[in-house]
Short mmCIF file of C-alpha atoms in Angstrom, two decimals:
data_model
loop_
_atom_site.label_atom_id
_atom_site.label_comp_id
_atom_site.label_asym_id
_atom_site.label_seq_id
_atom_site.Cartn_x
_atom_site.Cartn_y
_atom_site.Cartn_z
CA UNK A 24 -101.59 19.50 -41.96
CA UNK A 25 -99.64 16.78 -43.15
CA UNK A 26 -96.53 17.69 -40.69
CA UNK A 27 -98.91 17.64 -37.90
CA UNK A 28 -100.36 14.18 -38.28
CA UNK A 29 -96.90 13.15 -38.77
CA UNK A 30 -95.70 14.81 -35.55
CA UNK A 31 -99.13 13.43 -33.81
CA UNK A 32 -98.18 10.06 -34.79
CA UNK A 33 -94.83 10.30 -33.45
CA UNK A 34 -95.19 12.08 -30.30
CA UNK A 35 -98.73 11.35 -29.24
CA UNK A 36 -99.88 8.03 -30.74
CA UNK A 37 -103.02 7.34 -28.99
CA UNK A 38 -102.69 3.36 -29.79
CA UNK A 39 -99.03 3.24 -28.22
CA UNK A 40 -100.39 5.10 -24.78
CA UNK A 41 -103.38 2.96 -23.88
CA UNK A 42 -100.29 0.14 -24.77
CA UNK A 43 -98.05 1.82 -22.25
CA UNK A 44 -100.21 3.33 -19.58
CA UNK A 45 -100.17 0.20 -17.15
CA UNK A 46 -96.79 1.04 -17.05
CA UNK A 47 -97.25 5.10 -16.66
CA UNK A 48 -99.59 4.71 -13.89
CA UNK A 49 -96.95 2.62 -11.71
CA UNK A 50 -94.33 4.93 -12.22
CA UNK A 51 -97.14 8.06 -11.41
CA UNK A 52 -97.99 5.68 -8.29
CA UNK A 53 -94.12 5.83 -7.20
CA UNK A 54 -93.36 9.10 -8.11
CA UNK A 55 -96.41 10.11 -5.50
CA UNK A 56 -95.51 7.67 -3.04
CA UNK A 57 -91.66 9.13 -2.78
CA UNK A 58 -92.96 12.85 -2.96
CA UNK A 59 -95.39 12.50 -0.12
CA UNK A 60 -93.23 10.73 2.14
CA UNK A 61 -90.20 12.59 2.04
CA UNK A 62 -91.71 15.92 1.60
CA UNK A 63 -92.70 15.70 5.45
CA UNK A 64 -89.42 13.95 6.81
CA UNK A 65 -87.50 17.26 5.01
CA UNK A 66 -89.44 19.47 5.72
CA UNK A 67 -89.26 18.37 9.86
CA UNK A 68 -85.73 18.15 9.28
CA UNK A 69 -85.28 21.84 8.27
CA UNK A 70 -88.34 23.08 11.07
CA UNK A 71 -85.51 21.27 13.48
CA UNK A 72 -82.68 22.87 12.43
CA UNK A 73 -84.23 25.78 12.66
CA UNK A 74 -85.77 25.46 15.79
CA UNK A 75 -82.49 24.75 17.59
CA UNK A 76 -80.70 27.51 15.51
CA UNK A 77 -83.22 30.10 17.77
CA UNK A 78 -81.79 29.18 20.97
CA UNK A 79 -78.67 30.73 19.77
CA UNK A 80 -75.82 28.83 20.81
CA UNK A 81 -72.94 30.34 19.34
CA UNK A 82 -71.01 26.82 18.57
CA UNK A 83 -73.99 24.90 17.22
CA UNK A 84 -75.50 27.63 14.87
CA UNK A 85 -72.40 27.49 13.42
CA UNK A 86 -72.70 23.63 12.73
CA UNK A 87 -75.92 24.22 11.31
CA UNK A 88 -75.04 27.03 9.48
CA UNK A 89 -72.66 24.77 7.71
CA UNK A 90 -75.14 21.65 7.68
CA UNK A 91 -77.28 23.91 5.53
CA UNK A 92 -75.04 25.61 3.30
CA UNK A 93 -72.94 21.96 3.07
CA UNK A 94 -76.28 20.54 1.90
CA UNK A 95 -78.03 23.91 0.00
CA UNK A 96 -74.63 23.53 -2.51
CA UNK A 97 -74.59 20.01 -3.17
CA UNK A 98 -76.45 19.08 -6.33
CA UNK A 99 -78.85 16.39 -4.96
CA UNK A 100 -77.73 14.19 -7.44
CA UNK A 101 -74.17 13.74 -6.64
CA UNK A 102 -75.53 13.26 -3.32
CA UNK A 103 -77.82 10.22 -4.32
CA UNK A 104 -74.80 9.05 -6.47
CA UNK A 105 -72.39 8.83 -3.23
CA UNK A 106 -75.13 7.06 -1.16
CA UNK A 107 -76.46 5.02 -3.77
CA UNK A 108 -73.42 3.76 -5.04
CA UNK A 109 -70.37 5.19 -2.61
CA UNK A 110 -71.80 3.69 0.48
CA UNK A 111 -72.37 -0.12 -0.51
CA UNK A 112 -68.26 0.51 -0.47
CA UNK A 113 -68.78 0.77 3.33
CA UNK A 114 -71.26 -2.15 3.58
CA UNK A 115 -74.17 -0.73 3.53
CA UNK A 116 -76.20 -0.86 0.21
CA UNK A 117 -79.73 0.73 0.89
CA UNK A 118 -82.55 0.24 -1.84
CA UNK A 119 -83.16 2.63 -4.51
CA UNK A 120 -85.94 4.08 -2.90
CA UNK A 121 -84.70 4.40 0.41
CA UNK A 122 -81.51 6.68 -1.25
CA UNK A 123 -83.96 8.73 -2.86
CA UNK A 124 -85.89 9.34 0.49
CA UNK A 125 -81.76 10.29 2.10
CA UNK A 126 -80.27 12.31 -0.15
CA UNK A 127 -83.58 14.55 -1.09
CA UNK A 128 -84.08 14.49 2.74
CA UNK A 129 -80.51 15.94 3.33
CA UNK A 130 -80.53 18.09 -0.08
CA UNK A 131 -84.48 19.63 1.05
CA UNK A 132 -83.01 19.88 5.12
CA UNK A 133 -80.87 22.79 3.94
CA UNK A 134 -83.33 24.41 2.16
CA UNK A 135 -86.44 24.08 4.58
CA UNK A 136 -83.56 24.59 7.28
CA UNK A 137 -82.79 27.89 5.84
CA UNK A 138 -86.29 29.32 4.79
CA UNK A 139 -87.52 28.44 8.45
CA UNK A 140 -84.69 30.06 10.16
CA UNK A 141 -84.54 33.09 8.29
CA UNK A 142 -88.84 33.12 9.24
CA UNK A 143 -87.92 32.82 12.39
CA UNK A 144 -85.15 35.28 12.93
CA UNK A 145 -87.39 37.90 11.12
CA UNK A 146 -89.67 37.80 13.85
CA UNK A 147 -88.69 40.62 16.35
CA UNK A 148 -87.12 39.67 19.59
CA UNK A 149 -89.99 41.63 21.84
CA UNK A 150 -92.32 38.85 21.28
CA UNK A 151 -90.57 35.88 22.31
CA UNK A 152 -89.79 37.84 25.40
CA UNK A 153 -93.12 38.90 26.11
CA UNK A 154 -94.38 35.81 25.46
CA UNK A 155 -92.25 34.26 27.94
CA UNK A 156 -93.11 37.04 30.17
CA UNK A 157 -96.72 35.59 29.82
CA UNK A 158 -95.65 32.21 31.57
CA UNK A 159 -95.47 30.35 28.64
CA UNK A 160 -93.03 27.66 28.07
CA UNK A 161 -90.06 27.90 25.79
CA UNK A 162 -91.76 24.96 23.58
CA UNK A 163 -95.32 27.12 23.62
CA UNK A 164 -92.92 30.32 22.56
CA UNK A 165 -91.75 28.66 19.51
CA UNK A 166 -94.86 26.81 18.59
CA UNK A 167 -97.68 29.15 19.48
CA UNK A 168 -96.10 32.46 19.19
CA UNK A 169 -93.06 32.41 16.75
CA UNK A 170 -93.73 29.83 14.21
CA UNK A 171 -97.44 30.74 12.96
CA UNK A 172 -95.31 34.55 12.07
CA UNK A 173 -92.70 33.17 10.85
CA UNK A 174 -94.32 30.81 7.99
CA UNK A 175 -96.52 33.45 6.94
CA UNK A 176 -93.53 35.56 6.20
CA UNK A 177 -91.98 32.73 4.48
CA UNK A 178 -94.81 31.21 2.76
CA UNK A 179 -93.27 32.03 -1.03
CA UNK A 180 -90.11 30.04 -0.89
CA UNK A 181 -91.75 27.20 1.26
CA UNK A 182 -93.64 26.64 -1.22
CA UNK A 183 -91.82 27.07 -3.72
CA UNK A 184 -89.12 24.56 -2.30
CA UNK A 185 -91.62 22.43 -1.95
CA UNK A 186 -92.76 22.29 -5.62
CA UNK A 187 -88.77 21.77 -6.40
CA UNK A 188 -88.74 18.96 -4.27
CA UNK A 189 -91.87 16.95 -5.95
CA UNK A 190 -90.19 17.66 -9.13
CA UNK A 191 -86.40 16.56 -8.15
CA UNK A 192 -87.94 13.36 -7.21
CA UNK A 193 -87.33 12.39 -11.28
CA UNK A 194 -84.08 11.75 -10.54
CA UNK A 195 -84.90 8.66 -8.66
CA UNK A 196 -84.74 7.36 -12.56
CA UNK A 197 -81.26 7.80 -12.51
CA UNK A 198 -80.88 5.03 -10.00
CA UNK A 199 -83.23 2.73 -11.42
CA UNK A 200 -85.90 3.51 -9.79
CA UNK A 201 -89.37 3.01 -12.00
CA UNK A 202 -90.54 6.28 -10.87
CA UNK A 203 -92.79 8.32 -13.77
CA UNK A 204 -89.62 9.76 -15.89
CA UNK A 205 -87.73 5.80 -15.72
CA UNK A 206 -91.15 4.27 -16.48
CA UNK A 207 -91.63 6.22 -19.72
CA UNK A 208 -88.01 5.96 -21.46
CA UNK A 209 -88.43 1.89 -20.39
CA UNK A 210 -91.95 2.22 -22.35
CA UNK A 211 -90.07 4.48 -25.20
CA UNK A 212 -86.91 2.21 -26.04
CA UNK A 213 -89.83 -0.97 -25.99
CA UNK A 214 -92.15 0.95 -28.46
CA UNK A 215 -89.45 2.85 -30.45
CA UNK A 216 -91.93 5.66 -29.92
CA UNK A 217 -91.89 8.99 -28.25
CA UNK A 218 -95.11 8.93 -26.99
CA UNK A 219 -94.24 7.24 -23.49
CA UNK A 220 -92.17 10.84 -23.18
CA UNK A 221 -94.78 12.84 -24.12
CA UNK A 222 -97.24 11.16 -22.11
CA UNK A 223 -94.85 11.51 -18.57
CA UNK A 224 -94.52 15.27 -19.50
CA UNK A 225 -97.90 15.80 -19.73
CA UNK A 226 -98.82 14.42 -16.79
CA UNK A 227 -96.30 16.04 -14.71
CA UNK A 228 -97.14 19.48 -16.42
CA UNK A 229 -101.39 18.13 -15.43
CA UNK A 230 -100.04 17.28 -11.93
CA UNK A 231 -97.86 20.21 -11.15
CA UNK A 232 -99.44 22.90 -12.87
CA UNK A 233 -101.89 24.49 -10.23
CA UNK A 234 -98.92 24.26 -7.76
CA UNK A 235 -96.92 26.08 -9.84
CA UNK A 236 -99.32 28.86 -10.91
CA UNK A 237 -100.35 29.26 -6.83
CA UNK A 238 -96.08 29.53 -6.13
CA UNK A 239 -95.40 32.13 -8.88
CA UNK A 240 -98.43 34.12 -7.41
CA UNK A 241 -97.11 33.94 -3.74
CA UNK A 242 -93.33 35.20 -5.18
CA UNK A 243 -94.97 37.82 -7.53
CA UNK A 244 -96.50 39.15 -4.37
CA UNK A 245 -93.18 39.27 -2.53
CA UNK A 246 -91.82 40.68 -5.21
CA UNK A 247 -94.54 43.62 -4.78
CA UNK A 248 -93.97 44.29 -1.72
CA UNK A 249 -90.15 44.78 -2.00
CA UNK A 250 -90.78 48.11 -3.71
CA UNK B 25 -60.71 4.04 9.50
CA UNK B 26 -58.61 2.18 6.93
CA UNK B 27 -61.32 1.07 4.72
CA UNK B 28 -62.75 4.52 4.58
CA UNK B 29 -59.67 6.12 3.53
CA UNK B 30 -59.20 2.81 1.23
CA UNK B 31 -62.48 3.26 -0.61
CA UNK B 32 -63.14 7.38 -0.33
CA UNK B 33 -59.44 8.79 -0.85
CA UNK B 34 -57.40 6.61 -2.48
CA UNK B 35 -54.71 8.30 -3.78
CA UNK B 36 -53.54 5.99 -6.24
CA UNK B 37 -56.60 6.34 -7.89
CA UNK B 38 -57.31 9.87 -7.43
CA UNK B 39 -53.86 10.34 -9.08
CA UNK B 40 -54.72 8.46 -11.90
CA UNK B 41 -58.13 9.85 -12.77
CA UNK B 42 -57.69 12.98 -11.42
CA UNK B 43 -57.07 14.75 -15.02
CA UNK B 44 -60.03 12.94 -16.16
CA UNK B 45 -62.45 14.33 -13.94
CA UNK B 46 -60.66 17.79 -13.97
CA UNK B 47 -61.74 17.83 -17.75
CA UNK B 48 -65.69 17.27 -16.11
CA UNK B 49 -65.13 20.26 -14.03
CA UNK B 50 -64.23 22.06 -16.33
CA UNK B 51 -67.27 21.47 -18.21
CA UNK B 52 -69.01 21.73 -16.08
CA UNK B 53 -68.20 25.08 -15.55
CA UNK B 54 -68.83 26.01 -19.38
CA UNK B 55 -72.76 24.38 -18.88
CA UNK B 56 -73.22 26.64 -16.18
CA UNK B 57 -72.09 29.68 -18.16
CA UNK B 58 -73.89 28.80 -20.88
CA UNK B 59 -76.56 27.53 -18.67
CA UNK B 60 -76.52 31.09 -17.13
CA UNK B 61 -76.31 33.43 -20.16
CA UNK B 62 -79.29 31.96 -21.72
CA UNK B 63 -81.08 32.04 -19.09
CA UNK B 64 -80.68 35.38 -18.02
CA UNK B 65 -80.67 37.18 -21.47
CA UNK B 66 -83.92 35.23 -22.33
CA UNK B 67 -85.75 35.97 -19.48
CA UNK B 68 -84.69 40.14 -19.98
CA UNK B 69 -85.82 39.74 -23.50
CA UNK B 70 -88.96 38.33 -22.80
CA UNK B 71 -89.67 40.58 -19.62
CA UNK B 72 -88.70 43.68 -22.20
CA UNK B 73 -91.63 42.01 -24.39
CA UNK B 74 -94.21 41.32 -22.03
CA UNK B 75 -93.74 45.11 -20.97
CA UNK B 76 -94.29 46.27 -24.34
CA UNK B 77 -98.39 44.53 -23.68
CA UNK B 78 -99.10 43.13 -26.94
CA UNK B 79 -101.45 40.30 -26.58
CA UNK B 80 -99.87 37.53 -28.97
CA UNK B 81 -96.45 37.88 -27.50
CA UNK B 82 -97.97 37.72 -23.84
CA UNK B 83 -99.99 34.23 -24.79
CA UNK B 84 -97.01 33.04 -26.69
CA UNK B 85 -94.38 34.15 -23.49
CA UNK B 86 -96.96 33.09 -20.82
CA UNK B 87 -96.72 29.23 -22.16
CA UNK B 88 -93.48 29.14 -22.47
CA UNK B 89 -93.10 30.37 -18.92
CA UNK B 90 -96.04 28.23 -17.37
CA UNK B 91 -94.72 25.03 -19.29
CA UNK B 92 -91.12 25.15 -18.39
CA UNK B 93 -91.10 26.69 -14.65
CA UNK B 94 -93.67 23.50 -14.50
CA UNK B 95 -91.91 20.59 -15.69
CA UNK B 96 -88.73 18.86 -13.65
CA UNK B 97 -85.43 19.83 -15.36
CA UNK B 98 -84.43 16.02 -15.62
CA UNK B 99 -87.51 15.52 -17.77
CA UNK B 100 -86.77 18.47 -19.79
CA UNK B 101 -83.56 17.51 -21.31
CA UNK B 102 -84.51 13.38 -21.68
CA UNK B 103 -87.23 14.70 -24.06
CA UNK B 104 -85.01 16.89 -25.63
CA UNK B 105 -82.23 13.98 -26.01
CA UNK B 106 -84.05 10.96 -26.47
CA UNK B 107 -87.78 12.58 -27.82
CA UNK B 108 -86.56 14.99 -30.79
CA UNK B 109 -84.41 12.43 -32.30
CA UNK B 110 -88.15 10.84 -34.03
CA UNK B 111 -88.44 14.49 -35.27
CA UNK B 112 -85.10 14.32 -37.13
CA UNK B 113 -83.33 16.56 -34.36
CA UNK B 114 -80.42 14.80 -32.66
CA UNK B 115 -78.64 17.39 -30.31
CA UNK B 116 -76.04 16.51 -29.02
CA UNK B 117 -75.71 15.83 -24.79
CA UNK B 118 -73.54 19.21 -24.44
CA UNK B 119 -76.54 21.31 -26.63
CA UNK B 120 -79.61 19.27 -24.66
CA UNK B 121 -77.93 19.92 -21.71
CA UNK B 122 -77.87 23.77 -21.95
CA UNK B 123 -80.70 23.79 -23.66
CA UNK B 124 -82.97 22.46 -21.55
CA UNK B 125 -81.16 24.44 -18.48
CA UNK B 126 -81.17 27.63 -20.35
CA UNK B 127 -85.17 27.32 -20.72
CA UNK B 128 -85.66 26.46 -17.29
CA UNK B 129 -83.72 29.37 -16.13
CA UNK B 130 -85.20 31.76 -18.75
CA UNK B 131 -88.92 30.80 -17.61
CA UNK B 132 -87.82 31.36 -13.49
CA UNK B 133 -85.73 34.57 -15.51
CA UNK B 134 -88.55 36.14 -16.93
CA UNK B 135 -91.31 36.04 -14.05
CA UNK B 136 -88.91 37.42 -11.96
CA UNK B 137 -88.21 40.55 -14.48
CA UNK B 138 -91.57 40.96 -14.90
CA UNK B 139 -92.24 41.14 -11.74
CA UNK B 140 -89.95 43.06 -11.20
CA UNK B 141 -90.37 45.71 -13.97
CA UNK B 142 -94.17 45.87 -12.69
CA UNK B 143 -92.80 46.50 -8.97
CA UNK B 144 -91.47 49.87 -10.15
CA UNK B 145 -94.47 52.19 -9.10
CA UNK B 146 -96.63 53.85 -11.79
CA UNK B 147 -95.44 57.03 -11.06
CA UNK B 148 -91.99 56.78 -12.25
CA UNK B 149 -93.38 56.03 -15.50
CA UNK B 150 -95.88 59.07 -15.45
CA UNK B 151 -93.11 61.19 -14.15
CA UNK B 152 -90.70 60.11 -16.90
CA UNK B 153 -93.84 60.47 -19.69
CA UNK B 154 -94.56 63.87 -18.62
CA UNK B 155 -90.52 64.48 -19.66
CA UNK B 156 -90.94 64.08 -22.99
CA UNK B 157 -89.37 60.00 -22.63
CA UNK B 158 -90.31 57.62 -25.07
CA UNK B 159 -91.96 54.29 -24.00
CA UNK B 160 -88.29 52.18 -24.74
CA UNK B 161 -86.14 55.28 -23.38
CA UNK B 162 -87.79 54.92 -20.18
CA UNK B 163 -87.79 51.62 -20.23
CA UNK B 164 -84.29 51.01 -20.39
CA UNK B 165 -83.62 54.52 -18.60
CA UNK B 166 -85.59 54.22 -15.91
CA UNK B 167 -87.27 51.49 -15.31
CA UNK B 168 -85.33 48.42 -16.03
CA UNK B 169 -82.32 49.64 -13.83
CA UNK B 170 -84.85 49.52 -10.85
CA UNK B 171 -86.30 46.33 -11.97
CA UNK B 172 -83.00 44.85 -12.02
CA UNK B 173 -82.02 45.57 -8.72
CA UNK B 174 -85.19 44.09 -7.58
CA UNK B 175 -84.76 41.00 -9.16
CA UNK B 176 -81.20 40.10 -8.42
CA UNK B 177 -81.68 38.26 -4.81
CA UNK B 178 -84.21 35.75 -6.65
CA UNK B 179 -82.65 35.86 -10.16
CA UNK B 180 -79.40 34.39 -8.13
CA UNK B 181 -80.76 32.36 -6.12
CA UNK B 182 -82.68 30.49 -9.26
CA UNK B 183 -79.20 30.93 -10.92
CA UNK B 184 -77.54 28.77 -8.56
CA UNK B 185 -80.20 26.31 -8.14
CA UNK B 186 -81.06 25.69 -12.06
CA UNK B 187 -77.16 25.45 -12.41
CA UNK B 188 -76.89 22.47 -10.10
CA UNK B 189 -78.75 20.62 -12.43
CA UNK B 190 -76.00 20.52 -14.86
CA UNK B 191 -74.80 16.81 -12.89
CA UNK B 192 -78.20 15.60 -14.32
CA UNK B 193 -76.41 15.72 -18.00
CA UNK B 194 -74.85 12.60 -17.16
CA UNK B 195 -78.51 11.27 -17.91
CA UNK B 196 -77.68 11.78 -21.62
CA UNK B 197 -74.30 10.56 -21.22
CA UNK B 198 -72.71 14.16 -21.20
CA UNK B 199 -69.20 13.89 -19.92
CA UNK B 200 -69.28 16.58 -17.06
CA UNK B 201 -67.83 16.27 -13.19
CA UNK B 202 -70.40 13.71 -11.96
CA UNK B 203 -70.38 11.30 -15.43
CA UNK B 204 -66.74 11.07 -15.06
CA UNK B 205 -66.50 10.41 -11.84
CA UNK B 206 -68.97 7.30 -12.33
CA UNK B 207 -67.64 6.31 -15.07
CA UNK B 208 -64.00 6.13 -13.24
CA UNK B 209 -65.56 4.42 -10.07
CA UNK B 210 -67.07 1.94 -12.43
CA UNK B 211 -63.77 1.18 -14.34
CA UNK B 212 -61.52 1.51 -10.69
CA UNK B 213 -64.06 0.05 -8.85
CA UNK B 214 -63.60 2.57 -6.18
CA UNK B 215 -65.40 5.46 -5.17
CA UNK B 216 -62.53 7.81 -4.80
CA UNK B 217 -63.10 9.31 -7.99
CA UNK B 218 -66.70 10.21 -6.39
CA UNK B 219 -65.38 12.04 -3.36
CA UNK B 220 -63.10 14.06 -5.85
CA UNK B 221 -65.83 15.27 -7.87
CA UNK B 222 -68.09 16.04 -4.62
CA UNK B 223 -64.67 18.40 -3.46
CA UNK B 224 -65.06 20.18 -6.46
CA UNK B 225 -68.90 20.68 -6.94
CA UNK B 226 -68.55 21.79 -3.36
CA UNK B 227 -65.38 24.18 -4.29
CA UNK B 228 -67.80 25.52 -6.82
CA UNK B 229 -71.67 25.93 -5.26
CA UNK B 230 -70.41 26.56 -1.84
CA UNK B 231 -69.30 30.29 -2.49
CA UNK B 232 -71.87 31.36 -4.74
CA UNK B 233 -74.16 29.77 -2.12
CA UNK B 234 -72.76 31.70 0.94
CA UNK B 235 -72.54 34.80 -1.73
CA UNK B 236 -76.12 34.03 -2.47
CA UNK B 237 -77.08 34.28 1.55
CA UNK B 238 -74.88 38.04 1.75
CA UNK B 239 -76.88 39.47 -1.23
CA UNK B 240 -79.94 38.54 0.26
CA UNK B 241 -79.25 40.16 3.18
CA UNK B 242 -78.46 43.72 2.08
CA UNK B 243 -81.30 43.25 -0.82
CA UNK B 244 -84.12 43.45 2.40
CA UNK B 245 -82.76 41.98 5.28
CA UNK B 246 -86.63 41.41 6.64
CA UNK B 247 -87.53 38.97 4.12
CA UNK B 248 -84.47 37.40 3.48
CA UNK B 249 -84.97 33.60 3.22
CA UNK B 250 -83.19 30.43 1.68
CA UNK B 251 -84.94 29.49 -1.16
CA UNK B 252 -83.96 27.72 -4.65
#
């Protein structure tokens, strides 16, 4: 009993978190604030890719076969480390946030790019050329006919990638940015106390969890039907 | 051009810290092995556990899994560095590194065995039973070499991924590719040392991520798809 006030007191001091929460809840604010708006800009990115990938140009799907695989083996943080600090070397310094927002968006293109293409090839070639058959136009092929298919089939690793993209977001606190993770190690080297750490996990277990349980359902079904 | 080639390849300095940085590579390379083998071994063991349906394991297994597959990697190992120090653990960056890896890998690791193991249909089991096999001889017979065909697309896949996180040990000041190379920029006050260290995490993912798209494709070429 004794060991587990004394670990209670350390990691989850009650006093020290209503101390540090101000703080918390700014860094949960900006940690939001980056996931929602670059979830949509790489995931567009990767629906492009993949949408220009279908009209089968020999010369550019081999561009964006390397785009994605250029960008799927980078780890995302080297990437924010060259723009963050490796570009101001060619005059142009963007803002901490605004890095975090590139090199995810880059990083997440490759991924989305390849999930949605591979969606998209899956689907067999009859029904694009019935479809067009029908009088529809190319645009009302891919958006009407192909596309609803092809995320269905991929729905598992969409969002899956997704979920890895709200949680990459933490390393926004590598460049100073006062995201969720950087907010709490501020509040722990202020209080001495591990309880700002504890705190941050929590609440991006709280905040994630759900996702998470609904992802590993969608890949344990994939995984079902593989047999 | 100039200042591009100036600032990006210098070879002065890429002479001069090369060695350095070739020492990050290669440990790099020894996170992601470790990273790797405790993953994987890990998530068998606990898979092999789960199948053996005995309620306290599962609770015990299913939190682990749910709690690590959950939380961002990054957060993972600053708790592990900078939180278990108040509980009289210092680990060093190298062992909070792999650490924290290893258990993200082994959570992805063992949902994917399970899965796996629970994708081989009920019959094979029956059929093996009615043999005279015992539960762990058909097991490790005839079920797990199934199950682990099954699993290696994903398992690789999350390999690959979870092992790109090794450049987020330079968070706890662990001396791999990208810490070196920042720590040379800082001290040249060039980014050349950056662009080397991009070559080689490129040298190293890029394969195993073209590799990654190939296995995919003979595993079932319908579903095949470019996830982490």
């Amino acid at each position: 009993m004794e060991a587990l006030q004394l670990f209670l007191d350390n990691f989850a001091d009650w006093d020290s978190f209503v101390r540090i929460w101000p703080l918390l809840w700014q860094g949960l604010q900006l940690t939001v604030l980056l996931s929602i708006v670059t979830l949509p800009v790489a995931a567009a990115a990767g629906l492009l890719i993949a949408i220009l990938y279908s009209f089968h140009n020999r010369p550019l799907n081999v561009a964006l076969l390397i785009w994605i695989d250029l960008f799927r083996s980078f780890p995302v943080l080297v990437l924010l480390i060259l723009i963050f600090y490796g570009l101001p070397f060619l005059g142009l310094t963007l803002p901490s946030f605004a890095a975090c927002v590139l090199a995810l968006t880059l990083n997440h293109s490759g991924y989305y790019g390849e999930i949605f293409r591979a969606g998209i090839e899956a689907i067999p070639p009859g029904q694009r050329e019935a479809a067009r058959a029908l009088g529809l136009h190319p645009l009302q092929v891919i958006f009407l006919v192909i596309l609803p298919q092809a995320i269905a089939r991929v729905l598992a690793p969409l969002a899956s990638n997704s979920l890895e993209l709200v949680k990459t977001t933490s390393i926004a606190a590598l460049v100073a940015l006062p995201e969720l993770l950087r907010s709490a190690r501020v509040a722990q080297e202020q209080t001495y106390n591990p309880t700002p750490l504890t705190a941050a996990a929590i609440i991006f277990f709280v905040l994630l969890f759900p996702f998470a349980r609904w992802v590993a359902r969608l890949e344990r079904d994939m995984i079902m039907r593989q047999r | 051009m100039t200042p591009l080639l100036d600032n990006f390849f210098n070879r002065q300095i890429l002479a001069q810290y090369g060695p350095s940085i070739l020492g990050g590579f290669r440990l790099t390379v020894e996170v992601a092995l470790a990273t790797i083998a405790i993953g994987v071994i890990t998530g068998l063991v606990l898979a092999i556990v789960r199948a053996m349906r005995w309620k306290p394991a599962d609770i015990v297994i299913i939190v682990f899994v749910d709690i690590f597959r959950t939380l961002p990697q990054l957060v993972v190992i600053v708790f592990l560095y900078f939180g278990l120090p108040y509980a009289d653990i210092q680990l060093s960056p190298f062992a909070a590194t792999t650490l924290a890896l290893g258990a993200v890998l082994a959570a992805f690791a063992t949902e994917i065995f399970w899965a796996a193991i629970q994708a081989v249909p009920q019959g094979q089991w029956d059929a093996a039973r009615s043999l005279g096999l015992g539960f762990l001889e058909i097991l490790f017979l005839i079920i797990l070499p199934q199950a682990i065909r099954i699993a290696v697309p994903l398992l690789t896949n999350r390999a690959i991924a979870i092992t790109k996180g090794t450049a987020l040990g330079t968070a706890v000041s662990l001396p791999e590719l990208l810490g070196r190379a920042q720590s040379s920029m800082a001290i040249a006050a060039n980014p050349s040392p950056l662009t080397l260290a991009a070559a080689f995490y490129l040298l190293f993912f890029v394969p195993l991520v073209v590799a990654s798209r190939w296995l995919e494709g003979l595993g079932s070429p319908k579903t095949s798809s470019g996830r982490h």
